[in-house]
């Protein structure tokens, strides 16, 4: 399995890592909606916490990234993460099509790194 991360997606990730301290992981959030079937979404998470569920690695164009091993079966063998400048969104696609049209980058707080409150906190600190 391989995740290609385009240059524009790398730039977006780099910007996020300037705002939040921690390591980058791929995280499958499955605690939304009902508990039946595949009802979760893939996110990028910048975290300082250890999570026992994050027990595998996925090869990417920026190096191996931690991921929950049990979530790998939701991904195709070859996947791609790109950044759409017009939508300001990271888009995850696989061989079978669209996986997530808006991959959020979140912090340990569960908030998006690019949320309004994150930007305000950053401005207050400068």
PDB file of C-alpha atoms in Angstrom:
ATOM      1  CA  UNK A   1       0.000   0.000   0.000  1.00  0.00           C
ATOM      2  CA  UNK A   2       1.291   3.469  -0.892  1.00  0.00           C
ATOM      3  CA  UNK A   3      -0.007   6.994  -0.313  1.00  0.00           C
ATOM      4  CA  UNK A   4       1.217   9.604  -2.780  1.00  0.00           C
ATOM      5  CA  UNK A   5       1.138  13.071  -1.232  1.00  0.00           C
ATOM      6  CA  UNK A   6       1.287  15.788  -3.888  1.00  0.00           C
ATOM      7  CA  UNK A   7       3.462  18.891  -3.530  1.00  0.00           C
ATOM      8  CA  UNK A   8       0.427  21.099  -2.824  1.00  0.00           C
ATOM      9  CA  UNK A   9      -0.747  18.690  -0.111  1.00  0.00           C
ATOM     10  CA  UNK A  10       2.765  18.643   1.381  1.00  0.00           C
ATOM     11  CA  UNK A  11       2.687  22.448   1.561  1.00  0.00           C
ATOM     12  CA  UNK A  12      -0.680  22.367   3.355  1.00  0.00           C
ATOM     13  CA  UNK A  13       0.619  19.787   5.825  1.00  0.00           C
ATOM     14  CA  UNK A  14       3.763  21.859   6.433  1.00  0.00           C
ATOM     15  CA  UNK A  15       1.622  24.904   7.186  1.00  0.00           C
ATOM     16  CA  UNK A  16      -0.418  22.874   9.662  1.00  0.00           C
ATOM     17  CA  UNK A  17       2.729  21.583  11.368  1.00  0.00           C
ATOM     18  CA  UNK A  18       3.869  25.199  11.866  1.00  0.00           C
ATOM     19  CA  UNK A  19       0.674  25.807  13.896  1.00  0.00           C
ATOM     20  CA  UNK A  20       0.618  22.678  16.066  1.00  0.00           C
ATOM     21  CA  UNK A  21       3.324  20.665  17.810  1.00  0.00           C
ATOM     22  CA  UNK A  22       3.308  16.891  17.407  1.00  0.00           C
ATOM     23  CA  UNK A  23       3.730  14.048  14.988  1.00  0.00           C
ATOM     24  CA  UNK A  24       1.582  13.555  11.923  1.00  0.00           C
ATOM     25  CA  UNK A  25      -0.602  10.439  11.792  1.00  0.00           C
ATOM     26  CA  UNK A  26      -3.391   9.202   9.555  1.00  0.00           C
ATOM     27  CA  UNK A  27      -6.438   8.666  11.731  1.00  0.00           C
ATOM     28  CA  UNK A  28      -9.729   6.955  10.947  1.00  0.00           C
ATOM     29  CA  UNK A  29     -12.460   8.582  13.022  1.00  0.00           C
ATOM     30  CA  UNK A  30     -15.167   5.969  13.399  1.00  0.00           C
ATOM     31  CA  UNK A  31     -17.123   7.445  16.292  1.00  0.00           C
ATOM     32  CA  UNK A  32     -19.594   9.380  14.175  1.00  0.00           C
ATOM     33  CA  UNK A  33     -23.173   8.344  13.560  1.00  0.00           C
ATOM     34  CA  UNK A  34     -24.246   4.756  14.087  1.00  0.00           C
ATOM     35  CA  UNK A  35     -21.819   1.957  14.883  1.00  0.00           C
ATOM     36  CA  UNK A  36     -22.713  -0.156  11.863  1.00  0.00           C
ATOM     37  CA  UNK A  37     -20.608  -0.638   8.733  1.00  0.00           C
ATOM     38  CA  UNK A  38     -18.107   1.842   7.348  1.00  0.00           C
ATOM     39  CA  UNK A  39     -19.350   5.179   8.658  1.00  0.00           C
ATOM     40  CA  UNK A  40     -16.076   6.902   9.516  1.00  0.00           C
ATOM     41  CA  UNK A  41     -13.719   9.303   7.801  1.00  0.00           C
ATOM     42  CA  UNK A  42      -9.974   9.537   7.375  1.00  0.00           C
ATOM     43  CA  UNK A  43      -8.291  12.571   8.942  1.00  0.00           C
ATOM     44  CA  UNK A  44      -4.764  13.764   9.424  1.00  0.00           C
ATOM     45  CA  UNK A  45      -3.940  14.344  13.064  1.00  0.00           C
ATOM     46  CA  UNK A  46      -1.027  16.191  14.596  1.00  0.00           C
ATOM     47  CA  UNK A  47      -0.664  14.702  18.042  1.00  0.00           C
ATOM     48  CA  UNK A  48       1.605  14.557  21.054  1.00  0.00           C
ATOM     49  CA  UNK A  49      -0.380  11.657  22.531  1.00  0.00           C
ATOM     50  CA  UNK A  50       0.295   7.955  22.141  1.00  0.00           C
ATOM     51  CA  UNK A  51      -2.698   5.944  20.916  1.00  0.00           C
ATOM     52  CA  UNK A  52      -2.532   2.145  21.215  1.00  0.00           C
ATOM     53  CA  UNK A  53      -4.865   1.843  18.206  1.00  0.00           C
ATOM     54  CA  UNK A  54      -2.240   3.516  16.000  1.00  0.00           C
ATOM     55  CA  UNK A  55      -0.224   0.348  15.571  1.00  0.00           C
ATOM     56  CA  UNK A  56       0.783   0.233  11.897  1.00  0.00           C
ATOM     57  CA  UNK A  57       2.607   2.279   9.292  1.00  0.00           C
ATOM     58  CA  UNK A  58       1.675   3.231   5.747  1.00  0.00           C
ATOM     59  CA  UNK A  59       4.326   4.081   3.166  1.00  0.00           C
ATOM     60  CA  UNK A  60       3.955   7.604   1.755  1.00  0.00           C
ATOM     61  CA  UNK A  61       5.904  10.034  -0.377  1.00  0.00           C
ATOM     62  CA  UNK A  62       6.915  11.866   2.841  1.00  0.00           C
ATOM     63  CA  UNK A  63       7.971   8.701   4.663  1.00  0.00           C
ATOM     64  CA  UNK A  64       6.127   6.114   6.705  1.00  0.00           C
ATOM     65  CA  UNK A  65       3.148   7.514   8.638  1.00  0.00           C
ATOM     66  CA  UNK A  66       1.468   5.893  11.643  1.00  0.00           C
ATOM     67  CA  UNK A  67      -2.094   4.624  11.115  1.00  0.00           C
ATOM     68  CA  UNK A  68      -4.594   2.345  12.853  1.00  0.00           C
ATOM     69  CA  UNK A  69      -3.901  -1.083  11.396  1.00  0.00           C
ATOM     70  CA  UNK A  70      -7.551  -2.123  11.441  1.00  0.00           C
ATOM     71  CA  UNK A  71      -8.450   0.865   9.202  1.00  0.00           C
ATOM     72  CA  UNK A  72      -6.157  -0.176   6.337  1.00  0.00           C
ATOM     73  CA  UNK A  73      -8.832  -2.387   4.782  1.00  0.00           C
ATOM     74  CA  UNK A  74     -10.880   0.758   4.028  1.00  0.00           C
ATOM     75  CA  UNK A  75      -8.100   1.980   1.691  1.00  0.00           C
ATOM     76  CA  UNK A  76      -7.085   0.946  -1.821  1.00  0.00           C
ATOM     77  CA  UNK A  77      -3.595  -0.312  -2.587  1.00  0.00           C
ATOM     78  CA  UNK A  78      -2.631   3.008  -4.223  1.00  0.00           C
ATOM     79  CA  UNK A  79      -4.045   6.226  -2.826  1.00  0.00           C
ATOM     80  CA  UNK A  80      -3.381   9.908  -3.389  1.00  0.00           C
ATOM     81  CA  UNK A  81      -3.730  12.985  -1.180  1.00  0.00           C
ATOM     82  CA  UNK A  82      -3.985  16.269  -3.049  1.00  0.00           C
ATOM     83  CA  UNK A  83      -4.874  19.851  -2.094  1.00  0.00           C
ATOM     84  CA  UNK A  84      -7.589  21.692  -4.035  1.00  0.00           C
ATOM     85  CA  UNK A  85      -6.699  25.391  -3.853  1.00  0.00           C
ATOM     86  CA  UNK A  86     -10.204  26.510  -4.910  1.00  0.00           C
ATOM     87  CA  UNK A  87     -11.954  24.483  -2.209  1.00  0.00           C
ATOM     88  CA  UNK A  88      -9.125  24.833   0.349  1.00  0.00           C
ATOM     89  CA  UNK A  89      -9.496  21.106   0.924  1.00  0.00           C
ATOM     90  CA  UNK A  90      -7.258  18.068   1.049  1.00  0.00           C
ATOM     91  CA  UNK A  91      -8.774  15.339  -1.115  1.00  0.00           C
ATOM     92  CA  UNK A  92      -8.101  11.627  -0.633  1.00  0.00           C
ATOM     93  CA  UNK A  93      -8.655   9.380  -3.638  1.00  0.00           C
ATOM     94  CA  UNK A  94      -8.000   5.734  -4.346  1.00  0.00           C
ATOM     95  CA  UNK A  95      -8.160   3.392  -7.293  1.00  0.00           C
ATOM     96  CA  UNK A  96     -11.875   2.914  -6.614  1.00  0.00           C
ATOM     97  CA  UNK A  97     -12.607   6.683  -6.502  1.00  0.00           C
ATOM     98  CA  UNK A  98     -13.129   9.393  -3.926  1.00  0.00           C
ATOM     99  CA  UNK A  99     -12.474   8.416  -0.296  1.00  0.00           C
ATOM    100  CA  UNK A 100     -12.780  11.816   1.413  1.00  0.00           C
ATOM    101  CA  UNK A 101     -13.407  15.161  -0.305  1.00  0.00           C
ATOM    102  CA  UNK A 102     -12.311  17.182   2.733  1.00  0.00           C
ATOM    103  CA  UNK A 103      -9.564  15.566   4.808  1.00  0.00           C
ATOM    104  CA  UNK A 104      -9.293  17.681   7.938  1.00  0.00           C
ATOM    105  CA  UNK A 105      -6.041  18.190   9.797  1.00  0.00           C
ATOM    106  CA  UNK A 106      -6.881  18.131  13.488  1.00  0.00           C
ATOM    107  CA  UNK A 107      -4.995  18.666  16.730  1.00  0.00           C
ATOM    108  CA  UNK A 108      -5.324  16.725  19.992  1.00  0.00           C
ATOM    109  CA  UNK A 109      -8.217  19.033  20.908  1.00  0.00           C
ATOM    110  CA  UNK A 110     -10.216  17.526  18.043  1.00  0.00           C
ATOM    111  CA  UNK A 111     -10.410  20.945  16.393  1.00  0.00           C
ATOM    112  CA  UNK A 112      -9.194  21.628  12.888  1.00  0.00           C
ATOM    113  CA  UNK A 113      -5.741  23.173  12.822  1.00  0.00           C
ATOM    114  CA  UNK A 114      -7.163  25.750  10.406  1.00  0.00           C
ATOM    115  CA  UNK A 115     -10.321  26.583  12.394  1.00  0.00           C
ATOM    116  CA  UNK A 116     -11.110  30.200  13.237  1.00  0.00           C
ATOM    117  CA  UNK A 117     -10.342  29.655  16.926  1.00  0.00           C
ATOM    118  CA  UNK A 118      -6.923  28.179  16.075  1.00  0.00           C
ATOM    119  CA  UNK A 119      -6.079  31.200  13.962  1.00  0.00           C
ATOM    120  CA  UNK A 120      -7.229  33.606  16.716  1.00  0.00           C
ATOM    121  CA  UNK A 121      -5.094  31.833  19.338  1.00  0.00           C
ATOM    122  CA  UNK A 122      -2.083  32.024  17.030  1.00  0.00           C
ATOM    123  CA  UNK A 123      -2.651  35.758  16.426  1.00  0.00           C
ATOM    124  CA  UNK A 124      -2.977  36.384  20.193  1.00  0.00           C
ATOM    125  CA  UNK A 125       0.374  34.703  20.829  1.00  0.00           C
ATOM    126  CA  UNK A 126       2.211  37.016  18.404  1.00  0.00           C
TER     127      UNK A 126
END
